[in-house]
Every structure is written in C-alpha cells, then in structure tokens.
Coordinates of C-alpha atoms and ligand atoms in Angstrom, one line a residue:
M1 CA 8.9 -30.7 3.2
S2 CA 5.3 -31.2 2.4
T3 CA 3.0 -32.5 5.1
G4 CA 0.6 -33.8 2.5
I5 CA -2.2 -31.9 4.2
I6 CA -4.2 -29.5 2.2
L7 CA -6.4 -26.9 3.9
K8 CA -9.4 -26.2 1.6
R9 CA -10.1 -22.6 1.1
D10 CA -12.6 -21.2 3.5
M11 CA -14.7 -19.3 0.9
I12 CA -14.0 -16.0 2.4
G13 CA -12.6 -14.7 -0.8
N14 CA -12.7 -11.0 -1.5
P15 CA -16.2 -10.2 -2.5
A16 CA -15.2 -7.2 -4.6
K17 CA -14.1 -9.2 -7.7
L18 CA -12.2 -6.5 -9.5
E19 CA -10.4 -7.0 -12.7
T20 CA -6.8 -8.1 -12.0
G21 CA -3.6 -7.0 -13.8
W22 CA -1.4 -4.0 -13.4
Q23 CA -3.2 -2.0 -16.0
A24 CA -6.5 -2.4 -14.2
A25 CA -4.8 -1.7 -10.9
R26 CA -3.3 1.5 -12.3
S27 CA -6.7 2.7 -13.5
R28 CA -8.0 2.4 -9.9
M29 CA -5.5 5.1 -8.7
A30 CA -6.9 8.6 -8.2
G31 CA -3.9 10.3 -9.6
L32 CA -3.0 14.0 -9.2
P33 CA -5.0 16.6 -11.0
D34 CA -2.1 17.2 -13.4
G35 CA -1.7 13.5 -14.2
G36 CA 1.1 12.8 -11.7
L37 CA 1.0 10.1 -9.1
N38 CA 1.7 10.5 -5.4
M39 CA 1.7 7.8 -2.7
A40 CA 0.5 10.0 0.1
H41 CA -2.4 11.3 -2.1
E42 CA -3.5 7.7 -2.9
A43 CA -3.2 6.6 0.7
V44 CA -4.8 9.4 2.6
D45 CA -6.1 12.5 0.7
R46 CA -8.1 10.4 -1.7
Q47 CA -9.9 8.8 1.2
V48 CA -10.8 12.2 2.6
M49 CA -11.9 13.4 -0.8
A50 CA -14.1 10.4 -1.2
G51 CA -15.9 11.4 2.0
N52 CA -14.2 8.9 4.4
G53 CA -12.4 11.6 6.4
A54 CA -14.2 10.7 9.6
Q55 CA -13.2 7.1 9.5
T56 CA -10.4 6.1 11.9
A57 CA -7.1 5.7 9.9
L58 CA -4.8 4.8 12.8
I59 CA -5.3 3.4 16.3
F60 CA -2.2 4.0 18.4
L61 CA -1.7 1.8 21.4
G62 CA 0.9 3.2 23.7
R63 CA 3.4 1.2 25.7
E64 CA 1.7 2.2 28.9
G65 CA -1.8 1.4 27.8
Q66 CA -2.8 4.7 26.2
R67 CA -5.1 4.6 23.2
H68 CA -5.4 7.3 20.6
E69 CA -7.3 7.3 17.4
M70 CA -6.5 9.4 14.3
S71 CA -9.1 9.8 11.5
Y72 CA -8.2 10.0 7.9
A73 CA -9.0 13.7 8.0
E74 CA -6.7 14.3 11.0
L75 CA -3.9 12.3 9.4
A76 CA -4.3 14.4 6.2
G77 CA -4.1 17.5 8.3
N78 CA -1.1 16.4 10.3
A79 CA 0.7 15.3 7.2
A80 CA 0.0 18.7 5.6
R81 CA 1.4 20.4 8.7
F82 CA 4.5 18.2 8.5
A83 CA 4.9 19.0 4.8
N84 CA 4.7 22.7 5.6
V85 CA 7.4 22.4 8.3
L86 CA 9.7 20.8 5.7
K87 CA 8.9 23.5 3.2
A88 CA 9.6 26.2 5.8
H89 CA 13.1 24.8 6.3
G90 CA 13.8 24.7 2.5
I91 CA 13.3 20.9 2.2
G92 CA 11.5 19.9 -1.0
K93 CA 11.2 17.4 -3.8
G94 CA 13.9 14.8 -4.0
D95 CA 15.4 15.6 -0.6
R96 CA 15.9 12.6 1.6
L97 CA 14.3 12.2 5.0
F98 CA 15.2 9.5 7.5
L99 CA 13.0 8.3 10.3
L100 CA 14.4 6.9 13.5
S101 CA 11.7 6.5 16.1
G102 CA 9.4 4.0 17.7
R103 CA 5.9 3.5 16.5
V104 CA 4.4 6.9 17.6
P105 CA 1.9 9.1 15.8
A106 CA 4.5 11.6 14.6
L107 CA 6.2 8.9 12.6
Y108 CA 3.1 8.3 10.6
A109 CA 2.3 12.0 10.0
A110 CA 6.0 12.5 9.0
T111 CA 5.9 9.6 6.5
I112 CA 2.7 10.7 4.8
G113 CA 3.7 14.4 5.0
A114 CA 7.1 13.9 3.4
L115 CA 5.7 11.8 0.6
K116 CA 3.1 14.5 0.0
A117 CA 5.9 17.0 -0.3
G118 CA 7.8 14.8 -2.8
V119 CA 10.5 14.2 -0.2
V120 CA 12.0 10.7 -0.2
V121 CA 11.3 8.7 3.0
S122 CA 13.9 6.3 4.4
P123 CA 12.7 4.5 7.6
L124 CA 15.3 3.1 10.0
F125 CA 14.8 0.5 12.6
A126 CA 14.7 2.3 16.0
A127 CA 16.6 -0.6 17.7
F128 CA 19.6 -0.1 15.4
G129 CA 22.8 1.0 17.2
P130 CA 24.7 4.1 16.1
E131 CA 26.7 2.3 13.4
P132 CA 23.9 1.0 11.2
V133 CA 22.2 4.4 11.5
R134 CA 25.2 6.3 10.4
A135 CA 26.1 3.9 7.6
R136 CA 22.6 4.1 6.1
M137 CA 22.3 7.9 6.5
Q138 CA 25.7 8.3 4.9
I139 CA 24.9 6.1 1.9
G140 CA 21.5 7.7 1.5
Q141 CA 22.9 11.3 1.8
A142 CA 20.3 12.2 4.4
N143 CA 19.0 15.8 4.4
V144 CA 16.5 15.5 7.2
L145 CA 16.2 13.3 10.3
V146 CA 13.0 12.8 12.3
T147 CA 13.9 11.3 15.7
T148 CA 13.5 11.5 19.4
E149 CA 15.8 13.4 21.7
A150 CA 17.1 10.2 23.3
Q151 CA 17.8 8.5 20.0
F152 CA 19.5 11.7 18.7
H153 CA 21.9 11.9 21.7
H154 CA 22.6 8.2 21.7
K155 CA 23.1 7.5 18.0
V156 CA 23.5 10.7 16.0
A157 CA 24.9 13.7 18.0
A158 CA 28.5 12.5 18.1
W159 CA 28.9 12.5 14.3
R160 CA 26.2 15.0 13.1
S161 CA 28.8 17.7 12.3
E162 CA 30.5 15.2 10.0
M163 CA 27.5 14.8 7.8
P164 CA 27.1 18.1 5.9
S165 CA 24.1 16.9 3.9
L166 CA 22.0 16.7 7.1
R167 CA 20.4 20.1 7.1
L168 CA 17.5 19.5 9.5
V169 CA 17.0 17.4 12.6
L170 CA 13.4 17.3 13.8
I171 CA 12.9 16.1 17.4
I172 CA 9.6 14.5 18.2
G173 CA 8.1 16.4 21.2
E174 CA 8.0 19.8 22.6
E175 CA 11.7 20.5 23.1
A176 CA 14.9 20.0 21.1
P177 CA 18.6 20.3 21.8
E178 CA 20.6 23.0 20.2
G179 CA 20.8 22.8 16.5
C180 CA 17.7 20.7 16.2
V181 CA 14.0 21.7 15.8
A182 CA 11.2 20.6 18.1
L183 CA 8.5 19.0 15.9
G184 CA 5.5 19.6 18.3
P185 CA 5.6 23.5 18.2
A186 CA 6.6 23.5 14.6
M187 CA 3.6 21.4 13.6
A188 CA 1.3 23.4 15.8
A189 CA 2.3 26.6 14.0
A190 CA 2.1 25.2 10.5
P191 CA -1.0 25.4 8.3
D192 CA -3.0 22.1 7.8
V193 CA -3.3 22.4 4.1
F194 CA -0.5 21.7 1.6
E195 CA -0.8 21.3 -2.1
T196 CA 0.6 17.9 -3.0
Q197 CA 3.9 18.1 -4.8
A198 CA 3.5 17.1 -8.5
T199 CA 5.4 13.8 -8.3
S200 CA 5.4 11.5 -11.3
A201 CA 5.0 7.8 -11.3
E202 CA 8.7 7.3 -11.6
D203 CA 9.9 9.8 -9.0
M204 CA 11.7 8.3 -6.1
A205 CA 9.4 7.9 -3.0
L206 CA 11.0 5.4 -0.6
L207 CA 14.5 4.3 0.2
H208 CA 14.8 1.1 2.0
F209 CA 18.0 -0.4 3.2
T210 CA 18.7 -4.1 2.9
S211 CA 21.8 -6.0 3.7
G212 CA 24.4 -7.3 1.3
T213 CA 26.6 -10.3 1.7
T214 CA 29.6 -8.2 0.9
G215 CA 30.0 -4.5 1.3
L216 CA 27.8 -2.0 3.0
P217 CA 24.0 -2.1 3.1
K218 CA 22.2 -1.4 -0.2
G219 CA 19.8 1.5 -0.6
V220 CA 16.8 0.1 -2.5
V221 CA 15.0 2.7 -4.5
H222 CA 11.2 2.6 -4.9
V223 CA 9.2 5.1 -6.8
H224 CA 5.7 6.6 -6.3
Q225 CA 4.0 4.1 -8.6
A226 CA 4.9 1.3 -6.2
V227 CA 1.7 2.4 -4.6
V228 CA -0.2 0.6 -7.4
A229 CA 1.3 -2.7 -6.2
H230 CA 0.9 -1.9 -2.5
A231 CA -2.8 -1.2 -3.0
E232 CA -3.4 -4.2 -5.3
T233 CA -1.5 -6.8 -3.4
G234 CA -3.0 -5.8 -0.1
R235 CA -6.4 -6.5 -1.6
L236 CA -5.4 -9.7 -3.3
A237 CA -3.0 -11.3 -0.8
L238 CA -4.2 -9.9 2.5
D239 CA -7.9 -9.7 1.7
L240 CA -8.0 -6.0 2.8
R241 CA -11.4 -4.4 2.4
P242 CA -12.6 -0.9 3.2
G243 CA -13.4 -0.4 6.9
D244 CA -11.4 -3.5 8.0
I245 CA -9.6 -3.4 11.3
Y246 CA -6.1 -4.4 10.3
W247 CA -3.0 -5.0 12.3
C248 CA 0.5 -5.4 10.7
T249 CA 2.9 -6.2 13.5
A250 CA 6.0 -5.2 11.5
D251 CA 8.0 -2.1 12.4
P252 CA 8.0 0.6 9.6
G253 CA 11.8 0.5 9.9
W254 CA 11.5 -2.7 7.8
V255 CA 9.9 -2.8 4.4
T256 CA 6.8 -4.7 5.5
G257 CA 6.0 -2.1 8.1
M258 CA 6.1 0.6 5.5
S259 CA 4.4 -1.1 2.5
Y260 CA 1.8 -3.1 4.5
G261 CA 1.9 -1.3 7.8
I262 CA 1.1 2.1 6.3
I263 CA 0.6 2.5 2.6
S264 CA -1.3 -0.5 1.5
P265 CA -4.0 -0.6 4.3
L266 CA -4.6 3.2 4.0
C267 CA -5.0 2.9 0.2
N268 CA -7.5 0.1 0.9
G269 CA -9.5 2.3 3.3
A270 CA -8.7 0.1 6.4
T271 CA -8.2 1.1 10.0
V272 CA -4.7 0.3 11.0
V273 CA -3.8 -0.8 14.6
V274 CA -0.3 0.4 15.6
D275 CA 1.2 -1.0 18.8
E276 CA 4.2 0.9 20.2
A277 CA 5.3 -2.0 22.5
E278 CA 7.3 -5.1 21.5
F279 CA 6.0 -8.6 21.4
D280 CA 4.2 -10.0 24.4
V281 CA 1.9 -13.0 24.1
D282 CA -0.8 -11.7 26.5
R283 CA -0.6 -8.2 25.1
W284 CA -1.0 -9.4 21.5
Y285 CA -4.0 -11.7 22.3
S286 CA -5.6 -8.8 24.2
I287 CA -5.1 -6.5 21.2
L288 CA -6.6 -9.0 18.8
E289 CA -9.6 -9.3 21.1
R290 CA -10.1 -5.8 22.2
E291 CA -9.6 -4.1 18.9
R292 CA -11.6 -6.7 17.1
V293 CA -8.8 -7.2 14.5
Q294 CA -10.1 -8.6 11.3
V295 CA -7.0 -8.9 9.2
W296 CA -3.7 -9.7 10.9
Y297 CA -0.3 -9.7 9.1
T298 CA 2.5 -11.0 11.3
A299 CA 5.7 -13.1 11.1
P300 CA 6.9 -16.6 11.8
T301 CA 9.1 -15.7 14.8
A302 CA 6.1 -14.2 16.6
I303 CA 3.9 -17.1 15.6
R304 CA 6.4 -19.6 17.0
M305 CA 6.7 -17.7 20.2
M306 CA 2.9 -17.8 20.6
L307 CA 2.8 -21.4 19.8
R308 CA 5.5 -22.2 22.4
A309 CA 3.5 -20.2 25.0
G310 CA 1.0 -23.0 24.7
D311 CA -2.8 -23.1 24.1
M312 CA -3.5 -22.1 27.7
A313 CA -2.2 -18.7 27.0
A314 CA -4.8 -18.2 24.3
E315 CA -7.7 -19.6 26.4
G316 CA -10.5 -17.2 27.2
F317 CA -9.8 -14.7 24.5
D318 CA -12.4 -13.9 21.9
F319 CA -10.8 -14.1 18.4
S320 CA -14.1 -14.2 16.6
A321 CA -13.5 -10.9 14.6
L322 CA -10.5 -12.4 12.8
R323 CA -11.1 -13.1 9.2
F324 CA -7.7 -13.4 7.5
L325 CA -4.3 -14.2 9.0
A326 CA -1.1 -13.8 7.0
S327 CA 2.6 -14.2 7.6
V328 CA 5.8 -13.1 5.9
G329 CA 9.5 -12.7 6.2
E330 CA 10.8 -16.1 7.0
P331 CA 9.9 -19.7 6.4
L332 CA 6.5 -20.5 8.0
N333 CA 6.6 -24.1 9.2
A334 CA 3.5 -26.2 8.4
E335 CA 3.1 -26.6 12.2
C336 CA 2.4 -22.9 12.6
V337 CA -0.2 -22.8 9.8
L338 CA -2.1 -25.7 11.4
W339 CA -1.7 -24.2 14.9
G340 CA -3.3 -21.0 13.6
N341 CA -6.3 -23.1 12.5
H342 CA -6.4 -24.7 15.9
V343 CA -6.2 -21.6 18.1
F344 CA -7.8 -18.8 15.9
G345 CA -10.0 -21.0 13.8
K346 CA -8.1 -19.7 10.7
P347 CA -4.9 -20.8 9.1
F348 CA -2.0 -18.4 8.5
H349 CA -1.5 -17.6 4.9
D350 CA 2.2 -17.4 4.1
N351 CA 3.4 -15.0 1.5
W352 CA 6.8 -14.2 0.1
W353 CA 8.5 -11.0 -1.1
Q354 CA 11.6 -9.0 -0.3
T355 CA 12.8 -5.4 0.0
E356 CA 13.7 -5.3 -3.7
T357 CA 10.3 -6.4 -4.9
G358 CA 8.5 -3.7 -2.9
G359 CA 5.4 -5.8 -2.5
I360 CA 4.0 -9.3 -2.1
M361 CA 4.9 -11.5 -5.1
I362 CA 3.9 -15.1 -4.0
A363 CA 1.0 -15.8 -1.7
N364 CA -1.6 -18.1 -0.4
T365 CA -4.5 -15.9 -1.4
P366 CA -8.0 -16.3 0.2
D367 CA -9.3 -18.2 -2.8
M368 CA -6.6 -20.8 -2.8
D369 CA -6.3 -24.1 -0.9
I370 CA -3.4 -23.9 1.5
K371 CA -0.6 -26.4 1.4
P372 CA 0.9 -25.8 4.9
G373 CA 4.6 -25.0 4.5
A374 CA 4.3 -23.7 0.9
M375 CA 4.7 -19.9 0.2
G376 CA 1.8 -20.1 -2.3
K377 CA 1.6 -19.1 -5.9
P378 CA 2.6 -15.9 -7.9
L379 CA 0.0 -13.2 -7.7
P380 CA -1.8 -12.2 -10.9
G381 CA 0.6 -10.1 -12.9
I382 CA 3.6 -11.8 -11.5
E383 CA 5.6 -14.4 -13.4
A384 CA 7.9 -16.5 -11.3
G385 CA 10.4 -19.2 -12.3
I386 CA 13.0 -21.5 -10.8
I387 CA 16.3 -21.1 -12.6
D388 CA 19.8 -22.4 -12.6
R389 CA 22.2 -19.6 -13.3
N390 CA 25.8 -19.1 -14.1
E391 CA 27.4 -15.7 -14.9
E392 CA 25.5 -15.0 -18.1
T393 CA 22.9 -17.6 -18.8
V394 CA 20.0 -19.0 -17.0
V395 CA 18.2 -22.3 -17.5
E396 CA 14.6 -22.7 -16.3
Q397 CA 14.1 -25.7 -14.0
P398 CA 11.2 -28.1 -14.2
D399 CA 8.7 -28.6 -11.3
G400 CA 10.2 -30.4 -8.4
V401 CA 13.8 -29.2 -9.0
I402 CA 15.5 -26.8 -6.6
G403 CA 16.9 -23.6 -8.1
E404 CA 17.0 -19.9 -7.6
L405 CA 13.7 -18.1 -7.4
A406 CA 13.4 -15.6 -10.2
L407 CA 10.8 -13.1 -11.3
R408 CA 10.1 -11.4 -14.7
P409 CA 10.6 -7.7 -14.1
G410 CA 7.8 -5.2 -14.8
W411 CA 5.6 -4.9 -11.8
P412 CA 5.1 -1.4 -10.4
S413 CA 6.9 -1.8 -7.0
M414 CA 10.1 -3.4 -8.4
M415 CA 13.1 -1.6 -7.2
R416 CA 14.5 0.9 -9.6
A417 CA 18.1 1.0 -8.4
Y418 CA 20.5 0.2 -5.6
L419 CA 21.4 3.7 -4.8
G420 CA 24.8 4.7 -6.3
Q421 CA 25.6 1.1 -7.2
P422 CA 24.5 0.5 -10.8
E423 CA 26.8 -2.6 -11.3
R424 CA 25.4 -4.3 -8.3
Y425 CA 21.9 -3.6 -9.5
A426 CA 22.7 -4.9 -13.0
K427 CA 24.0 -8.1 -11.6
C428 CA 20.5 -8.9 -10.3
F429 CA 19.2 -9.4 -13.8
V430 CA 20.2 -12.3 -16.1
G431 CA 18.4 -13.6 -19.2
G432 CA 15.3 -11.4 -18.7
W433 CA 14.9 -12.5 -15.1
Y434 CA 15.3 -10.7 -11.8
L435 CA 17.2 -13.1 -9.5
T436 CA 16.0 -13.0 -5.9
G437 CA 18.9 -14.7 -4.1
D438 CA 16.5 -17.3 -2.6
L439 CA 16.5 -21.0 -3.4
A440 CA 13.1 -22.5 -3.9
M441 CA 11.1 -25.3 -5.6
R442 CA 7.8 -25.3 -7.5
D443 CA 5.6 -28.3 -7.2
S444 CA 3.4 -29.8 -9.9
D445 CA 0.4 -27.7 -8.6
G446 CA 2.3 -24.5 -9.1
Y447 CA 3.0 -23.9 -5.4
Y448 CA 6.4 -22.5 -4.4
W449 CA 8.4 -23.9 -1.5
F450 CA 11.2 -22.0 0.2
V451 CA 14.5 -23.9 0.5
G452 CA 17.1 -21.4 1.7
R453 CA 19.2 -18.4 0.8
A454 CA 21.6 -18.7 -2.1
D455 CA 24.0 -16.3 -0.3
D456 CA 25.4 -15.7 3.2
L457 CA 22.7 -13.4 4.4
I458 CA 21.2 -14.2 7.8
K459 CA 17.5 -14.0 8.7
S460 CA 17.0 -13.5 12.4
S461 CA 13.5 -12.8 13.8
G462 CA 12.6 -11.7 10.3
H463 CA 15.5 -9.2 10.1
L464 CA 17.9 -9.6 7.2
I465 CA 21.4 -9.2 8.5
G466 CA 24.5 -8.8 6.3
P467 CA 27.5 -10.6 7.8
F468 CA 29.8 -7.9 6.5
E469 CA 28.3 -5.2 8.6
V470 CA 28.7 -7.3 11.8
E471 CA 32.2 -8.3 10.9
S472 CA 33.2 -4.7 10.3
V473 CA 32.1 -3.7 13.8
L474 CA 33.9 -6.7 15.4
L475 CA 37.1 -5.7 13.5
E476 CA 36.9 -2.2 15.0
H477 CA 37.8 -3.8 18.4
P478 CA 41.5 -3.6 19.0
A479 CA 41.9 -7.2 20.0
V480 CA 40.3 -8.7 16.8
A481 CA 42.4 -9.7 13.8
E482 CA 39.7 -11.3 11.6
A483 CA 36.0 -12.0 11.9
A484 CA 33.5 -14.2 10.1
V485 CA 29.8 -14.1 10.8
I486 CA 27.2 -16.8 10.0
G487 CA 23.6 -17.6 10.9
I488 CA 22.9 -20.7 12.9
P489 CA 19.4 -22.3 13.2
D490 CA 17.3 -21.2 16.2
E491 CA 14.0 -22.8 17.1
T492 CA 12.3 -19.4 17.6
A493 CA 14.2 -16.7 15.7
G494 CA 14.8 -18.9 12.6
E495 CA 18.5 -18.1 12.8
V496 CA 20.7 -16.3 15.2
V497 CA 24.0 -14.5 14.5
K498 CA 27.2 -16.3 15.5
A499 CA 30.7 -14.8 15.0
F500 CA 34.1 -16.5 14.7
V501 CA 37.1 -14.3 15.4
T502 CA 40.8 -14.6 15.5
L503 CA 42.8 -12.4 17.8
K504 CA 45.8 -10.2 17.2
A505 CA 49.2 -11.6 18.1
G506 CA 49.9 -11.6 21.9
I507 CA 46.2 -11.3 22.9
A508 CA 44.9 -14.2 24.9
Q509 CA 41.4 -15.8 24.5
S510 CA 39.3 -15.4 27.6
G511 CA 35.7 -15.5 28.7
A512 CA 36.0 -11.8 29.7
L513 CA 37.2 -10.8 26.2
E514 CA 34.3 -12.7 24.6
K515 CA 31.9 -10.8 26.9
E516 CA 33.6 -7.5 26.0
L517 CA 33.3 -8.2 22.3
R518 CA 29.7 -9.1 22.6
G519 CA 29.1 -5.9 24.5
H520 CA 31.0 -3.8 22.0
A521 CA 29.0 -5.3 19.1
R522 CA 25.7 -4.8 20.9
K523 CA 26.5 -1.2 21.6
R524 CA 27.5 -0.4 18.1
L525 CA 25.0 -2.5 16.2
G526 CA 22.0 -2.8 18.5
A527 CA 20.6 -6.0 20.0
A528 CA 18.7 -7.1 16.9
V529 CA 21.9 -7.3 14.8
A530 CA 24.7 -8.1 17.2
P531 CA 26.0 -11.7 17.5
R532 CA 24.4 -13.9 20.1
E533 CA 27.6 -15.9 20.4
I534 CA 31.3 -15.2 19.7
V535 CA 33.9 -18.0 19.5
F536 CA 37.6 -17.7 19.1
R537 CA 39.6 -19.5 16.4
E538 CA 43.3 -19.7 15.6
T539 CA 42.6 -19.4 11.9
L540 CA 39.5 -18.9 9.6
P541 CA 39.0 -20.8 6.4
R542 CA 39.8 -18.6 3.4
T543 CA 39.8 -19.0 -0.4
R544 CA 43.1 -18.5 -2.2
S545 CA 42.0 -15.1 -3.1
G546 CA 41.6 -14.3 0.6
K547 CA 37.9 -14.3 1.1
I548 CA 36.7 -15.9 4.3
M549 CA 34.6 -19.0 3.5
R550 CA 31.5 -18.3 5.7
R551 CA 29.7 -21.2 3.9
L552 CA 32.4 -23.6 5.1
L553 CA 32.3 -22.3 8.6
R554 CA 28.5 -22.8 8.6
A555 CA 28.8 -26.3 7.1
R556 CA 31.3 -27.3 9.8
E557 CA 29.2 -25.8 12.5
L558 CA 26.1 -27.7 11.5
G559 CA 27.8 -30.9 10.4
L560 CA 26.7 -30.4 6.8
P561 CA 28.7 -31.6 3.8
E562 CA 31.6 -29.2 3.2
G563 CA 31.0 -28.9 -0.5
D564 CA 33.6 -27.8 -3.1
L565 CA 36.9 -27.0 -1.3
S566 CA 39.0 -26.5 -4.4
T567 CA 39.5 -22.8 -3.6
L568 CA 40.3 -23.4 0.0
E569 CA 43.7 -22.1 1.1
G570 CA 45.7 -24.5 3.3
E571 CA 44.5 -24.0 6.9
S572 CA 44.5 -25.8 10.1
R573 CA 41.1 -26.5 11.5
Ligands
AMP601 P1 13.7 -8.5 3.4 O1 14.2 -7.9 2.2 O2 14.4 -8.1 4.6 O3 12.2 -8.4 3.5 O4 14.0 -10.1 3.3 C1 13.6 -10.8 2.2 C2 14.0 -12.3 2.4 O5 13.3 -12.8 3.5 C3 13.7 -13.1 1.2 O6 14.6 -13.0 0.2 C4 13.6 -14.5 1.9 O7 14.9 -15.0 2.0 C5 13.0 -14.2 3.2 N1 11.5 -14.4 3.2 C6 10.6 -13.5 3.0 N2 9.3 -14.1 3.0 C7 9.5 -15.4 3.2 C8 8.7 -16.5 3.3 N3 7.4 -16.4 3.2 N4 9.3 -17.7 3.4 C9 10.6 -17.9 3.5 N5 11.5 -16.8 3.4 C10 11.0 -15.6 3.3

C-alpha cells in the first residue's frame, strides 16, 4: 500500500493563519442582518458588500472556445433576477428546485438565486438518462426544474404531467415549449435586487442524491450552515485564498461540483474557472496555462487519463501559475501523486469526503508531508476513527488494522437526513459514530489509507453508482428475469459497471440481445451509469432469503476468496 516515499511539505502553507475550529469558522460568517444564515449571501453578496464586486467570480469557457467573465456584482445581480423570477411564479422558501443542465452561466445564477430565495437546490447530472432524473425528482418532490429545451424533451416531457408537484419548468434560453417558461426573457424583465430570504442555519439548502446498495437513491439533506464547512475546508484543504484563480473540474451535478465548484471558492473570494466541455488532455493543459490556474481540484480518473497520455502531451505548456493541486472522489494511486510532481512541479494532495459529509473531512493539507497513496489526516474539528461494528456496538481499532472509517458527528456540513427515510438515516449512527461505509486503515503517523467500500456501491469515473438502480432498469426489459450488477476494476475509471442477467424462459441468449440490453440501459440511465458489459447466466447466486449475492459474483469474477457462503442457496455455477 505504502510506497515508503514521503514528500516533504513545500512550505506554501496558507499565510492567513486564522484560528481553526468550527466556532471560529462560524464567527467568520457575515450572517444576515436578522441573525440568520444564508449560503448565497455568504458566497456572493458578502463579497460585493465588502467592495469586491468588480472582481471576476466566474470565467465560463464554452465548448466552442467562447470565453465569458462574470463579476461578483454581476453574479449577485443575476442571482437576484433569478430569485425574482421564482417569486413571481409563487415559488418560495422550502420549495425544491432541480437543476438539469450543462455548465452554463444560467446554472450558476440559478443556484445562487434559489439559495438566496430560500429555495432548496438539487443539482442533477446532465448526462443522466430519463430514469435517474425522474426517480430523483420524484423522491425530492420537485417544484421547479431549470433545464434546457433538449434535456426537457428528451428526459422530462413524457412524464411531466404525472408529477403534480412540479409547478414550474424554466428553460434556459430565449424560447420555451408550451407549459414551460423561457428563462432569458423572464430574467431580463426581473429586477436585479432581491432581499435575501431570512433562512436560519438549520434550514434546508441543498438536496444531493447519492446511491444506495438497496432501494432507490437517497436524498441527502444539507442545511445553510454547511456553508461554514464549505468556506473553512476550502481554505484549509484546498489552500484557497482571496483572488486565486481556481478550477474545480467536477460537475455541479455531483456534490464536489456544488460544494467546491461553487460555494466554497466564492466564499473564499476566488475566481472560479468553469469549463463547459468534457475531459480532453490538450484542452485541460491549455486551460491551466491560459487561465493561469493557481489552485486545481480534480479527480483520479482524469489524472490517470493525463498520465496515460504521456509526458509529451504536457510538453511546452507553462504550468508555472499552479500553486496547489488536489484530488478527490476515488483512490488516488501513489503513482499519480508522484506524476503530478514530475509534470506540474507539484504533487496532488488527496482528500476524502462523501455526499453525506457535505465537505472535506480528511486531507493532505498544505502544511503536511504527503505520503503518496494516503488520503491524509482529519481536518481540524474532525474526529475520525477506524471501527469494527456489528448491529449495535462498535469497537475502535488500533493503528494498522483495517476497519470501517467512522466520524464523530457535529461538523456544520453533516447531512441532516436522508429525505423521507429516517430509519435508513438512523442506521448510519452507532455508538456515537457516523459510519461512512468505507473501509480504511490509520497508520502510526495518523494518516488514513483507503481500502475499499464496505458495501456493493460502485465508483466509476468518480461517480457513485447504486447497483439496484441499474438492475431495476435491466429488469424493465421484457427478456430479463433477474439482474445483478457489480463493479469490476478498470485501469482508468477505477471501476466499470458489469451486469449479470438471467433470461425469461424460452428466450435465447445471443450477441444481438446483449447489444439490445446495453442500448436499453444506456438510453434509460445515461452512459455514465449504464453497464459497460452484460453477460448471461443460467442462475445467479442468492441467499436463502432470496437476495442476490453481488459480493460472491464479484469474488468469482475477480478470482478472490468467496468468503462466508453459509447463507448461499443451492445453485449451479
Ligand atoms: P460521493 O458521495 O459520490 O462523493 O462518493 C463518496 C465515496 O467516494 C466515498 O465514500 C469513498 O468510497 C469514495 N472516495 C471519496 N474520496 C476518496 C478518496 N480520496 N480516496 C478513496 N475513495 C474516495
């Protein structure tokens, strides 16, 4: 696991040595005049009030090479216009707004504007197919959708009338189909001032969806005071400083793209680069050079793709502006950390967190030596442990022993609920710990090392995928009797989705059917979630209670020990 190499800290630590701890971090928030707290106010309005309105907040890089800057003052104005559009349609505090669009300016104005109006924001990944979109909007009881005309037609129009809660569909652009409202003209006609809704620290602000091993996706509830953690951890773990040019490559449809792609950098007074296009080695190197990016937050899959493209691809680029490189979302191999040092002259700083924690928990901060391959240490104010659990008790494990990574609850961005699922939420807490579902180990220097997931969730290109959601879509196909979905290792994406299916009686296995099933899954789920490979089986291993044993399928697939088979029902392989 360990390479034995230690990269000594490069003495670039944050010069603003502020007091750490949540109390101190809270005291650095501006707060609302009446004592409330609002994420949008902290991220944008406060910068304008402090006289930084002219600074560029967002630099949008269009797919076709367009470049557009938006200052903090312009963002504040656009957000206010958006909030007024919502108000004019009777949308207000506590209503739920879903975002389904690529990384375009309207998405950012809508996010800040909705938060300002006290409306809960739920970002969706624009590459989701119709099924994940519908499931999440259904669970979240969507009231508003902000999307594009193409996305609306492709993914929403067919079932819109079946979702009575959805009162308003705003279409980005100048025109909208019947029953929807065009956002361009509506914004243009709206006033650019809006009094921030008096939200309290504990009012719901963000609803992020994450996958579960069983059942439908879980709606993870975050409240306005999560902003305290967003601001503080951006400073501590990403070294964000006022005026920095910062690029977070994550899409706001995932929690990283919201917490650290929008809220945290704006709270820290940074200028945020937003690229509309997808990953491309040459494009990314050009962006780092041309925009003079200083702080860069990306993910292992992208780093591995750059590494594979070879050093030649990076030759001739000027990366001298880069000061701090960070990575999140999947295990970052030691090789990638060292490669960063080689090509950019700076190592990647791995950090760990998850949708439920709302912010970075464990990190290689600027003032720490890096052990390549380790996730780092808990941030100030975070207590982590490695535990062995059974139903009701937990036992803390000593250094060097693998167990489940657990955290002591109490930081500001901790999830407050799984929407509508109190029992599932309660199950995350045992013996005063929040259980993360990850397996890890702490070494004698206090560094945490990722080992794997304790459950069946799949991490593909940084996206957490629930097998149940994929299996459900496969089962919709008339030929399929049963389906089981697992993750198998992939050199670039970390894992890719593989499905095993049994067919209904009388239906023959064929290459054409396999292709059809893959096409069906892709259409319903979107390419990021659909299985890369589907294989047919006569039977699938099940427990006596009827649950498909994905773990066993995976062990067999990878030639790993099959583990405890005492609950396995008789089956032919
Ligand atoms: P998500 O909630 O989609 O952000 O996924 C969170 C999960 O991603 C964690 O529970 C881990 O399994 C994985 N993850 C996040 N960061 C890291 C990291 N630095 N190293 C290894 N796995 C990570």
